[in-house]
mmCIF file of C-alpha atoms in Angstrom:
data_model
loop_
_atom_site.group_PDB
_atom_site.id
_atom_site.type_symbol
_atom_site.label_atom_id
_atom_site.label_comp_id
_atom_site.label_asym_id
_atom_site.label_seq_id
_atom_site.Cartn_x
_atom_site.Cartn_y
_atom_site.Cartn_z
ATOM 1 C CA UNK A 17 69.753 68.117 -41.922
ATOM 2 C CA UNK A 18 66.217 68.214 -41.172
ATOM 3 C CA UNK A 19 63.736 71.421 -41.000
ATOM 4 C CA UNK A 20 62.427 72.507 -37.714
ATOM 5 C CA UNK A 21 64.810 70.271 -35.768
ATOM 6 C CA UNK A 22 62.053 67.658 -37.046
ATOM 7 C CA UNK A 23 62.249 64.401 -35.083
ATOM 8 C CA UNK A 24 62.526 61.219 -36.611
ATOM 9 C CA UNK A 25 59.715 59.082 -35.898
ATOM 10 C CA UNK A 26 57.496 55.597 -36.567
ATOM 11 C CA UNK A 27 54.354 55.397 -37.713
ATOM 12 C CA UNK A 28 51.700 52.942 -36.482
ATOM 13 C CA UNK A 29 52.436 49.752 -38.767
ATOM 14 C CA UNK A 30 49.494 47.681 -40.300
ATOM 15 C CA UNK A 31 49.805 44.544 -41.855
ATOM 16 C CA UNK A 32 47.913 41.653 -43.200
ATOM 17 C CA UNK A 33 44.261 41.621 -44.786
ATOM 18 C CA UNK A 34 42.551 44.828 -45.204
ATOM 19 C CA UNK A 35 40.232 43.534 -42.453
ATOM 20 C CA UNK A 36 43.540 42.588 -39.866
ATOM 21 C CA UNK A 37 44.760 46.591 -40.248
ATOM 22 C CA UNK A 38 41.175 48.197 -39.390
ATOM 23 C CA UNK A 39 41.299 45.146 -37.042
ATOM 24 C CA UNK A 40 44.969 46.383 -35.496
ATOM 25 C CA UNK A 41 43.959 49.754 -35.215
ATOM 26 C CA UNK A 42 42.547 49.231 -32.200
ATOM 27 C CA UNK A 43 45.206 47.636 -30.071
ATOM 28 C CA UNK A 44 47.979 49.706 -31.771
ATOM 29 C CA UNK A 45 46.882 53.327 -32.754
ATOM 30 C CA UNK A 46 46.902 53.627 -28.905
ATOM 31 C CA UNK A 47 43.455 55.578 -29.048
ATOM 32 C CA UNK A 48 40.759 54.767 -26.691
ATOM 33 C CA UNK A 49 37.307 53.636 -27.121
ATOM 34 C CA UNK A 50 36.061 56.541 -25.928
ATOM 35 C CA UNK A 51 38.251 59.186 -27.989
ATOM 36 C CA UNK A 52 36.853 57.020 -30.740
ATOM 37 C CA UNK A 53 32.851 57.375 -29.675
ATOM 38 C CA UNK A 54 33.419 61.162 -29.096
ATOM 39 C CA UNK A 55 35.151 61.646 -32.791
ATOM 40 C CA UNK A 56 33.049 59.321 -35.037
ATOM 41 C CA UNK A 57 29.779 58.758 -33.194
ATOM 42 C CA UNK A 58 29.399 62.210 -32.109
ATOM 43 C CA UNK A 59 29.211 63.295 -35.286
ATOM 44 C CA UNK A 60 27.161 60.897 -36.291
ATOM 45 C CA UNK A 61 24.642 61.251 -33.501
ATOM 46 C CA UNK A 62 25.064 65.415 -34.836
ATOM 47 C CA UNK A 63 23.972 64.167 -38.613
ATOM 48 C CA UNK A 64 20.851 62.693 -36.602
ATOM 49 C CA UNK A 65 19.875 65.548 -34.578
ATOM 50 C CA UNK A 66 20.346 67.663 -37.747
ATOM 51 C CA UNK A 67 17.554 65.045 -39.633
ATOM 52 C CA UNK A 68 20.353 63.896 -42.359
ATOM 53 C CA UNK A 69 19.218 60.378 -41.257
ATOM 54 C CA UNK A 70 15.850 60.576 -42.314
ATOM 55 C CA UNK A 71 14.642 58.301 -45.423
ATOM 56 C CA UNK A 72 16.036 59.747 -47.930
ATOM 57 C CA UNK A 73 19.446 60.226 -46.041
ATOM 58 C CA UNK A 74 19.283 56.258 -45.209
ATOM 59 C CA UNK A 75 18.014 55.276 -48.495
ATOM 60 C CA UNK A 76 21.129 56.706 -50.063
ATOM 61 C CA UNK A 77 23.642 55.036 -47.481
ATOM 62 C CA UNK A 78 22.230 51.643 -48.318
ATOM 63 C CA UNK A 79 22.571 52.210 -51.758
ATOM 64 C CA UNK A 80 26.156 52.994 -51.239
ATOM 65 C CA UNK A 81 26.593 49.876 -49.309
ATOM 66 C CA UNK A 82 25.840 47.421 -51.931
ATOM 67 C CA UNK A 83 28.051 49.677 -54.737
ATOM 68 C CA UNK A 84 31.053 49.934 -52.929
ATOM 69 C CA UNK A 85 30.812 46.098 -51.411
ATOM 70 C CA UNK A 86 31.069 45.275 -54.911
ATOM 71 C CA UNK A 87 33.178 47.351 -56.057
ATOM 72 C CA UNK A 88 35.629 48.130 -52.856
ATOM 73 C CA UNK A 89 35.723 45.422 -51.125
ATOM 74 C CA UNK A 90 38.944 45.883 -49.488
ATOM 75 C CA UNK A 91 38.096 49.274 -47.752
ATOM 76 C CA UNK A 92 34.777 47.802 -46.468
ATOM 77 C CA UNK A 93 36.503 44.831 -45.005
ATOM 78 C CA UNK A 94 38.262 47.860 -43.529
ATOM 79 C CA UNK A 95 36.212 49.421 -42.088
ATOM 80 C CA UNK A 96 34.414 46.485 -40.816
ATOM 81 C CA UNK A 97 37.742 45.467 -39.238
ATOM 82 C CA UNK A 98 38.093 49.125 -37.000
ATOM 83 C CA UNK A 99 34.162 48.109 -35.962
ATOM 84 C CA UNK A 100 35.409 44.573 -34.719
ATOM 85 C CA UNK A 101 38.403 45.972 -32.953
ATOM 86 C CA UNK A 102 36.422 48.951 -31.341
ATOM 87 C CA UNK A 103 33.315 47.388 -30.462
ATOM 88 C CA UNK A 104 31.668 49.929 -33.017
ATOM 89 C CA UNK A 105 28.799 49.421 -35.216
ATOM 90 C CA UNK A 106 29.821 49.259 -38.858
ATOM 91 C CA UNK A 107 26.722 51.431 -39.861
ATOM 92 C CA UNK A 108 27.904 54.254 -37.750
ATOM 93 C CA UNK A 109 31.372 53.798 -39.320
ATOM 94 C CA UNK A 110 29.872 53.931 -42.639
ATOM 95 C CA UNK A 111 27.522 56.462 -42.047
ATOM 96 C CA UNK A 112 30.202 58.563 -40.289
ATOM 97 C CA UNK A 113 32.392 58.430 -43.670
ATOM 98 C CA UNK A 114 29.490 59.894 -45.829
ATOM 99 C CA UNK A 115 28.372 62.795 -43.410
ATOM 100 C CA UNK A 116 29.226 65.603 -45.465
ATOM 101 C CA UNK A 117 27.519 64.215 -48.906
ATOM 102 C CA UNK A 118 24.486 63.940 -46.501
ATOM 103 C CA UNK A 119 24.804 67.315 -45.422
ATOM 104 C CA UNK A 120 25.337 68.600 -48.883
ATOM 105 C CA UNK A 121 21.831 66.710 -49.430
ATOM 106 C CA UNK A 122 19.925 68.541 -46.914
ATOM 107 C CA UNK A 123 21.645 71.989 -47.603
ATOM 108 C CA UNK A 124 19.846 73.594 -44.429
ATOM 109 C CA UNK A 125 21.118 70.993 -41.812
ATOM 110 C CA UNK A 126 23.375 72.939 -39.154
ATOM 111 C CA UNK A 127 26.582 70.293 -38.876
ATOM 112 C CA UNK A 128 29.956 71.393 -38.890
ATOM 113 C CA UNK A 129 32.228 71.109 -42.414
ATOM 114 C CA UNK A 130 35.783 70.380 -42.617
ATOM 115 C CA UNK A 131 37.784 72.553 -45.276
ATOM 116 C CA UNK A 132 41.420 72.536 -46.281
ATOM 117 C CA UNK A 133 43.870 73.931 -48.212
ATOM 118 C CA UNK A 134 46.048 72.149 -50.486
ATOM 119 C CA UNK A 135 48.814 72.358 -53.194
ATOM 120 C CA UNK A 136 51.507 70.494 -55.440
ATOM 121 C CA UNK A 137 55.140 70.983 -56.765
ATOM 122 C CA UNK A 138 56.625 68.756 -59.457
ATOM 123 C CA UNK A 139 60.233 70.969 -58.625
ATOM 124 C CA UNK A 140 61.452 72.312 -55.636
ATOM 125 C CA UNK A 141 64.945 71.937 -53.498
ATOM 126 C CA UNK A 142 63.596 68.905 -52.291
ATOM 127 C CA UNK A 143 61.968 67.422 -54.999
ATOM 128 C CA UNK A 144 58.331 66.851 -56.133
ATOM 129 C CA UNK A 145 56.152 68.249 -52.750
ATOM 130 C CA UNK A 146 52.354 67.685 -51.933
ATOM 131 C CA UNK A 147 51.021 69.785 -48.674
ATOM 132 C CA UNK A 148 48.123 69.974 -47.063
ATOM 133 C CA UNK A 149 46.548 71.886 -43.782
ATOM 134 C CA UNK A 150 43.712 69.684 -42.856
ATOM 135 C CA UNK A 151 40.756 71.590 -41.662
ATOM 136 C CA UNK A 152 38.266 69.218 -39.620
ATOM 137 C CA UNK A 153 36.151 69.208 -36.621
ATOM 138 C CA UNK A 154 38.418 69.469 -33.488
ATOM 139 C CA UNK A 155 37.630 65.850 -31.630
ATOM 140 C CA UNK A 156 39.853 64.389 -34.163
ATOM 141 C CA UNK A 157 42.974 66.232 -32.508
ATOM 142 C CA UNK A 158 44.257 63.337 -30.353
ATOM 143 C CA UNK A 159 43.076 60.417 -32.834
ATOM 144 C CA UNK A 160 45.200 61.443 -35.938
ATOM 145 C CA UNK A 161 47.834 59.011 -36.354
ATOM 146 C CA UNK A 162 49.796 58.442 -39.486
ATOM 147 C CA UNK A 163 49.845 54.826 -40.492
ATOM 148 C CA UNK A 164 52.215 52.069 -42.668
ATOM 149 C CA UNK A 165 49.793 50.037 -44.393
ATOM 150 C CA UNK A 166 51.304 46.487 -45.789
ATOM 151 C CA UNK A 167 49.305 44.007 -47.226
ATOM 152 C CA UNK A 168 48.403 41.456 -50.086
ATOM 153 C CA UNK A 169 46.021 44.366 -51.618
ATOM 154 C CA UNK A 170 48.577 46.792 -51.452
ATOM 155 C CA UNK A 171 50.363 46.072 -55.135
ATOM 156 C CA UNK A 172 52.287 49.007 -54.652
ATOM 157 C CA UNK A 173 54.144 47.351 -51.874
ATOM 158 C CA UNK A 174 53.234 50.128 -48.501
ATOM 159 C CA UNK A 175 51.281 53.180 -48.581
ATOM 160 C CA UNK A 176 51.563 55.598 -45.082
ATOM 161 C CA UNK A 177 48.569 57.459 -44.533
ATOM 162 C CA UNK A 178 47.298 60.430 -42.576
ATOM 163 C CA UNK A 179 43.773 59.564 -41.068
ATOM 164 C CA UNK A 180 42.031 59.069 -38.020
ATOM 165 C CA UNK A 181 41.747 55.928 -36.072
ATOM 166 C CA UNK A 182 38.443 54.919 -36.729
ATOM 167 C CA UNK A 183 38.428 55.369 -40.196
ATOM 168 C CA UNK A 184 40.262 53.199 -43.104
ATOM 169 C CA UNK A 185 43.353 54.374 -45.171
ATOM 170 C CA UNK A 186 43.974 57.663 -46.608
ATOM 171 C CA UNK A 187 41.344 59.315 -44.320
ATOM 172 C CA UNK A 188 43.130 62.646 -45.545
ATOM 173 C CA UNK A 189 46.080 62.137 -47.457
ATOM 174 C CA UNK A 190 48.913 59.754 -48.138
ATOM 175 C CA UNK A 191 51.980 58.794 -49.779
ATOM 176 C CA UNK A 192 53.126 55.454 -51.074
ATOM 177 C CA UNK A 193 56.234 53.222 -51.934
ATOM 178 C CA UNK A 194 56.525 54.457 -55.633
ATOM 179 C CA UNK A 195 56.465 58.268 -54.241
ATOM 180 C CA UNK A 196 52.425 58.985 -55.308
ATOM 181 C CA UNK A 197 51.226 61.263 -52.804
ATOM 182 C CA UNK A 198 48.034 62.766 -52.838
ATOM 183 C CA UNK A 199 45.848 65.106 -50.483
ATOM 184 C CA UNK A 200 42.333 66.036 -51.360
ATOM 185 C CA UNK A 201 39.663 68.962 -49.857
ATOM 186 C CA UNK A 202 36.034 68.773 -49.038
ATOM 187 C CA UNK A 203 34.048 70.563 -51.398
ATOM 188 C CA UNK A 204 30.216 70.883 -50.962
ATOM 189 C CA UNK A 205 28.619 70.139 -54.356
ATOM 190 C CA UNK A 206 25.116 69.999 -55.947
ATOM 191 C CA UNK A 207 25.349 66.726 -57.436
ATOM 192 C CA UNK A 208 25.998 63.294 -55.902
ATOM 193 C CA UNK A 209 25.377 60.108 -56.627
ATOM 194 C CA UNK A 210 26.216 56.697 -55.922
ATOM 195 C CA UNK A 211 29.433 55.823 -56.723
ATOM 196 C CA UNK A 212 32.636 55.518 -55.352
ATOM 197 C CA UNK A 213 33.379 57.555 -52.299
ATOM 198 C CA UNK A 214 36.514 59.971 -52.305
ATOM 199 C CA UNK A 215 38.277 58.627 -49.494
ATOM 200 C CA UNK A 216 37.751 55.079 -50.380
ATOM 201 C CA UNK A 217 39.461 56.050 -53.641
ATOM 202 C CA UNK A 218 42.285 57.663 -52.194
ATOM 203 C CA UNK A 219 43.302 54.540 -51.079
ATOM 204 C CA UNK A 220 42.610 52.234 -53.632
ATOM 205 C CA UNK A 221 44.599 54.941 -56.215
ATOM 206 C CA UNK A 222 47.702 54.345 -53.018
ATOM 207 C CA UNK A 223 47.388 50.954 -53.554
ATOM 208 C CA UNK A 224 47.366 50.302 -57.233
ATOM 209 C CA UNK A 225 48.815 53.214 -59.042
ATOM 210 C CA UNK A 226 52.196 54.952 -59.017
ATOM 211 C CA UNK A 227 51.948 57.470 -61.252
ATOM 212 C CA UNK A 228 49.717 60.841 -62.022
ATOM 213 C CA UNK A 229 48.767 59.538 -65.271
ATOM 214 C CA UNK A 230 47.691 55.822 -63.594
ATOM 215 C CA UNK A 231 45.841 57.756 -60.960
ATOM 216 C CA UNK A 232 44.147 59.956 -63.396
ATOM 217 C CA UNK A 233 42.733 56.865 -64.980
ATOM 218 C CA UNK A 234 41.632 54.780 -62.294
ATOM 219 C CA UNK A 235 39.465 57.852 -61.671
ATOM 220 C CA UNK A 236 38.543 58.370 -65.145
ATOM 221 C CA UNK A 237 37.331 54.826 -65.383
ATOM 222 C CA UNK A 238 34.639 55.083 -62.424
ATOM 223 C CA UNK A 239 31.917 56.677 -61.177
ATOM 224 C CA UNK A 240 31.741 58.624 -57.981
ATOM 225 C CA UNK A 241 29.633 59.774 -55.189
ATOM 226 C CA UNK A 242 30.950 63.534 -56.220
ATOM 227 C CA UNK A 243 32.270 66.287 -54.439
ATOM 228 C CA UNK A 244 35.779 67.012 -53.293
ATOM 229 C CA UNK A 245 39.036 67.757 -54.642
ATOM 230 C CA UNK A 246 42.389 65.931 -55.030
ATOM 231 C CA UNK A 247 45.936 67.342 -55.636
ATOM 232 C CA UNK A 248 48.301 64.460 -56.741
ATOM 233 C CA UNK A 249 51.975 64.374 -57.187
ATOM 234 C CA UNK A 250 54.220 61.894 -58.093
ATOM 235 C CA UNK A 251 58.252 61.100 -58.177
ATOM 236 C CA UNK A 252 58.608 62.417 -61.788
ATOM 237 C CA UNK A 253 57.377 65.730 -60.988
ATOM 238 C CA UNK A 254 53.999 65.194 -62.980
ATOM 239 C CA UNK A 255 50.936 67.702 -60.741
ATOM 240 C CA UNK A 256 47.840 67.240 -60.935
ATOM 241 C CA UNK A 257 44.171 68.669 -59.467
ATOM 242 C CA UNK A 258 41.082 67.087 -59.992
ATOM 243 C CA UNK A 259 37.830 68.086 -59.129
ATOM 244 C CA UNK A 260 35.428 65.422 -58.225
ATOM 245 C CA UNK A 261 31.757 65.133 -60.595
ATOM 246 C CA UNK A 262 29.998 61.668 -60.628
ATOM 247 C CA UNK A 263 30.694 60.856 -64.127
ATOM 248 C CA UNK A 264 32.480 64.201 -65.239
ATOM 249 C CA UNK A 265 35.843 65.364 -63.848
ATOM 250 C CA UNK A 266 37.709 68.997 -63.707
ATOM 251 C CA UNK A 267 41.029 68.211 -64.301
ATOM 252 C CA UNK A 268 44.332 70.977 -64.298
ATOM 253 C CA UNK A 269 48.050 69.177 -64.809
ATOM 254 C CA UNK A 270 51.432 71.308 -64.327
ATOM 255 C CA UNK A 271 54.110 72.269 -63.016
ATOM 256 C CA UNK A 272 52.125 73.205 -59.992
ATOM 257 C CA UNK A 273 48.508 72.170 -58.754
ATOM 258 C CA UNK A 274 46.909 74.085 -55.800
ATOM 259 C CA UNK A 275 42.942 73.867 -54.176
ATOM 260 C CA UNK A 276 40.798 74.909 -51.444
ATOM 261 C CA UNK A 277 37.105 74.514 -50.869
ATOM 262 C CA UNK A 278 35.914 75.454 -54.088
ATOM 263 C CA UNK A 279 35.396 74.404 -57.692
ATOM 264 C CA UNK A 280 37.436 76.475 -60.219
ATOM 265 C CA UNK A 281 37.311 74.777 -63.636
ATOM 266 C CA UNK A 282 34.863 75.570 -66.352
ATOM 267 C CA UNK A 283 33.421 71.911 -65.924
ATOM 268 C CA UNK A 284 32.584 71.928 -62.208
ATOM 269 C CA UNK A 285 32.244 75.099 -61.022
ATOM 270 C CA UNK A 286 28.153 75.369 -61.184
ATOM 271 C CA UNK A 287 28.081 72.328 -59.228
ATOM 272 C CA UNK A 288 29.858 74.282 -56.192
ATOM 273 C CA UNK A 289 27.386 74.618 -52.818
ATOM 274 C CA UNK A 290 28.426 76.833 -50.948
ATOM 275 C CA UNK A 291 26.659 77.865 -47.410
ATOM 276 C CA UNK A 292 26.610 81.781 -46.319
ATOM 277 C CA UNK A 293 27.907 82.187 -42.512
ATOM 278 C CA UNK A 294 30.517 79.041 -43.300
ATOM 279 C CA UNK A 295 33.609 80.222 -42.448
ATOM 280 C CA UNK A 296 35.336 77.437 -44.113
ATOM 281 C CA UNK A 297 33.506 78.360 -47.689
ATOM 282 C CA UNK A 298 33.722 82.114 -47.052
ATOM 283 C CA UNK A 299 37.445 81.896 -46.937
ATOM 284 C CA UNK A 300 37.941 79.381 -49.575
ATOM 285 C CA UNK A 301 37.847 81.684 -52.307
ATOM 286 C CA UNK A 302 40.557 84.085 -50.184
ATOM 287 C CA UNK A 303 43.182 81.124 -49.679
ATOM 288 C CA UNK A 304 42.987 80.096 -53.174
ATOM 289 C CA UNK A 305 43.654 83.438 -54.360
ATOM 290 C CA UNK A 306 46.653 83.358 -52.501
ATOM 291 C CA UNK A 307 47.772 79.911 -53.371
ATOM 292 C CA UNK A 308 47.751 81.126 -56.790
ATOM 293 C CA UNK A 309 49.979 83.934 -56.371
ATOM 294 C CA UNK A 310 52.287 82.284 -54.023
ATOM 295 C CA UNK A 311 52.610 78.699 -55.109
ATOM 296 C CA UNK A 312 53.872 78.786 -58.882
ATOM 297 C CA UNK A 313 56.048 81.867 -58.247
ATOM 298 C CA UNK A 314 58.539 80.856 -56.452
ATOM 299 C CA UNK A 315 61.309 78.002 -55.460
ATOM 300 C CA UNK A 316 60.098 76.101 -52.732
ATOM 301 C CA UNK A 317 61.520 73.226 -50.106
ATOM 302 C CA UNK A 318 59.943 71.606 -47.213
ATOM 303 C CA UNK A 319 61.219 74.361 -44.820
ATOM 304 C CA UNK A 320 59.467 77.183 -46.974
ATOM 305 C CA UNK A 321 56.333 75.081 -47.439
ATOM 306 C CA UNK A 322 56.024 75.237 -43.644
ATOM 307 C CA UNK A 323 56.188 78.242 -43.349
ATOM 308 C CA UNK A 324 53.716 79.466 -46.016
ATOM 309 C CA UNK A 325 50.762 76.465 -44.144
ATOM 310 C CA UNK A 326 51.519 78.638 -41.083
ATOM 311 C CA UNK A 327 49.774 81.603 -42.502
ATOM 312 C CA UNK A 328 47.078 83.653 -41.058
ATOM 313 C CA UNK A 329 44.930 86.623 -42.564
ATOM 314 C CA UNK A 330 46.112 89.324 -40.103
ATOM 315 C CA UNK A 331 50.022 88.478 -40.319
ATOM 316 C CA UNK A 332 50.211 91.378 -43.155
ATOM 317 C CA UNK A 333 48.956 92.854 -46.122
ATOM 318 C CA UNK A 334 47.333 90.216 -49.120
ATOM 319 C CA UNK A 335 48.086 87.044 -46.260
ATOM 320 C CA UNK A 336 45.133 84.547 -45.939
ATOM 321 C CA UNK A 337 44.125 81.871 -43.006
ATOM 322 C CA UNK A 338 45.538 79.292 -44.220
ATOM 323 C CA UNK A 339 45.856 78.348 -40.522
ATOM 324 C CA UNK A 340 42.749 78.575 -39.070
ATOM 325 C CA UNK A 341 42.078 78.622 -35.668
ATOM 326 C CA UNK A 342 39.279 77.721 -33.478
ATOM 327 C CA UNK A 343 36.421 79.670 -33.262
ATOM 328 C CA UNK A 344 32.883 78.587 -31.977
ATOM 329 C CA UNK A 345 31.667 75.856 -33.163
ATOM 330 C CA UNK A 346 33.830 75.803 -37.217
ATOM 331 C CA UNK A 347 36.537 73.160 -38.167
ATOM 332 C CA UNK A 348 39.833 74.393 -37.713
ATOM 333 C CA UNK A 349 43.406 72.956 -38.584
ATOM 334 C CA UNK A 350 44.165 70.196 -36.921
ATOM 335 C CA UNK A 351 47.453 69.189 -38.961
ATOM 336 C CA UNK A 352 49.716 69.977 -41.727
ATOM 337 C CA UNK A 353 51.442 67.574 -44.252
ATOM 338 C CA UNK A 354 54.398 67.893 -46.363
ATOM 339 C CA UNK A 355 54.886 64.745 -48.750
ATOM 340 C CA UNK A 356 58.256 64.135 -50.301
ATOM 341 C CA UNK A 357 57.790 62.110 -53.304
ATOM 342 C CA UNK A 358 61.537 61.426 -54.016
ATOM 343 C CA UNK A 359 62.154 59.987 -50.789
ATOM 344 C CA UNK A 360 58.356 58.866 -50.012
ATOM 345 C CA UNK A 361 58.416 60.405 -47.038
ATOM 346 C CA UNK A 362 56.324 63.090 -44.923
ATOM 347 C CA UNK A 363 57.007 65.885 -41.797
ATOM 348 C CA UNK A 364 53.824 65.774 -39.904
ATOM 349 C CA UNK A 365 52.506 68.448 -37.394
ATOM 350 C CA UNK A 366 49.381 67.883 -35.179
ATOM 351 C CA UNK A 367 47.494 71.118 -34.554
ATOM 352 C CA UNK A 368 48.175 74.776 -35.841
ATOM 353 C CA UNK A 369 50.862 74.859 -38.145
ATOM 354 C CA UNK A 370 52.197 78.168 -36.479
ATOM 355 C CA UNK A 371 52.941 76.064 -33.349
ATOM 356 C CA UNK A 372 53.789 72.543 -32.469
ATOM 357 C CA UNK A 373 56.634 70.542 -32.958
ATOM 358 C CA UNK A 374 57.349 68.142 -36.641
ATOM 359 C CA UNK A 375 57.715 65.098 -37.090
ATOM 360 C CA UNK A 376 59.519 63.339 -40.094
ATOM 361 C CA UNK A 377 58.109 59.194 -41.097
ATOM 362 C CA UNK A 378 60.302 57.719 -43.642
ATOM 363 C CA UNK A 379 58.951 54.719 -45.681
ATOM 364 C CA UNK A 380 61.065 51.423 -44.897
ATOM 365 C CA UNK A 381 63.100 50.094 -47.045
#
């Protein structure tokens, strides 16, 4: 029986090269070219006004260029695929994918952030869960699309993602064939580098790895650009958060793994930046607070995992926003996610948690 009266539905199936799924995105995510200018290149054209595109800021995105076209080539030919198939330049792409290391650069620019709040099961009713409310800016309601990747990179055999058309893979989260799911948070940090950029890992660790522990290493084994959290899962109940350094890691394995849009580990936490008058980093350290008392302390399924992402501050005494609404100008939530890793499969909900209707995606057989 499924939660929610939860319809059954398909996601937006990729196949071939990395290149031929950015490629297909455009004629099959069913997006527009405009809805794609007004997410990604509005942003970008915010980074400019807000001078993160000055020397330094461009200096550092070329540097990134030649690291990760070395050492990602798949999610560059990616990205350079969605370009081709929406008439895009790949620099904006690119550029659009690092704005919030850029912002963390220039600590005064006025941009908006994106938040999140996340969190990780290895037991419940329905098996090992991974959730996530995805906090972003609001032009990406209408271009979120979950997507079946299939391809000759993909050694894990598919991967479906949560992203945004207009971006490559697991622009947000993900789940794939061997039931590793993983959903990360931004977190603004004091140290970056050049190195491997969160997202573009997400999907190489979908692609490649099928456990906790395999994930753990591929990001072990590399350097990153820093910043950001991940909360990983897989289909033997193994949890894990790690919190993103460039050549140092906080990592917490359990029974149950749980972030926002902060660093909490000895190792990481005097890298955090946070920004007075954000409401995302104001809140963040309120939801984790209540992530901690509410997600190892009780039995959970998918229904009651709903129910908790559907939270707001002023529903009752010791509640938190979980769901965040919109409110001048600040990110708000513009999904949930609830990843299954027995079954590899997810119920997604576009917009506030607290209204909207689910959807269940099952991965083919």
């Amino acid at each position: 029986m499924l939660p929610f009266d939860a319809k059954p539905a398909s996601p937006v199936l990729l196949s071939g090269s990395a290149y031929e799924r950015g490629h297909a995105q455009a004629t099959k995510a069913g997006v527009s070219d405009q809805q794609i200018r007004t997410a990604v290149l509005g942003r970008v054209d915010q980074a400019s006004a807000a001078g993160l595109l000055d020397t330094d800021g461009l200096g550092y995105i070329e540097a990134q260029r030649a690291f990760l076209l070395t050492e990602d080539p798949d999610t560059m030919a990616e990205l350079a695929g969605i370009a081709d198939g929406f008439g895009l330049m790949e620099d904006d792409l690119f550029v659009h994918q690092h704005i919030t290391i850029l912002r963390d650069l220039k600590t005064a620019a006025e941009i908006d952030t994106d938040g999140c709040s996340t969190w990780a099961v290895g037991d419940s009713e329905d098996g090992p869960l991974v959730v996530k409310n995805r906090d972003f800016s609001g032009t990406h309601l209408g271009v979120q699309r979950v997507f079946l990747h299939e391809g000759p990179d993909i050694a894990t055999g598919r991967m479906i993602c949560v992203g945004s058309a207009g971006s490559p893979g697991a622009y947000s989260s993900g789940i794939n064939a061997a039931g590793l799911a993983l959903v990360d948070n931004h977190v603004g940090t004091r140290r970056h580098g050049v190195g491997w950029l969160r997202y573009f890992a997400m999907t190489r660790i979908l692609a490649t790895c099928r456990t906790v522990d395999e994930a753990v290493a591929f990001i072990a084994a590399r350097r990153h650009a820093g910043g950001g959290n991940l909360v990983l899962a897989d289909r033997s109940g193994a949890t894990a958060a790690i919190e993103f350094g460039t050549d140092t890691f906080g990592i917490e394995r359990g029974a149950a793994s749980w972030r926002t849009n902060h660093f909490v580990t000895a190792k990481m936490m005097d890298c955090n930046l946070l920004e007075n008058g954000d409401r995302i980093d104001e809140n963040s350290s309120v939801r984790f607070d209540f992530l901690s008392r509410m997600v190892p302390n009780r039995r959970w399924n998918v229904a009651a995992a709903a129910a908790l992402m559907a939270s707001h501050a002023e529903d009752g005494p010791d509640m938190a926003p979980l769901c965040q609404h919109p409110s001048r100008d600040d990110s708000q939530t513009i999904s949930t996610v609830i990843y299954r890793c027995d079954k590899a499969s997810l119920h997604f909900l576009e917009g506030n948690p607290c209204s909207g209707e689910w959807r269940l995606f099952e991965m083919p057989v």
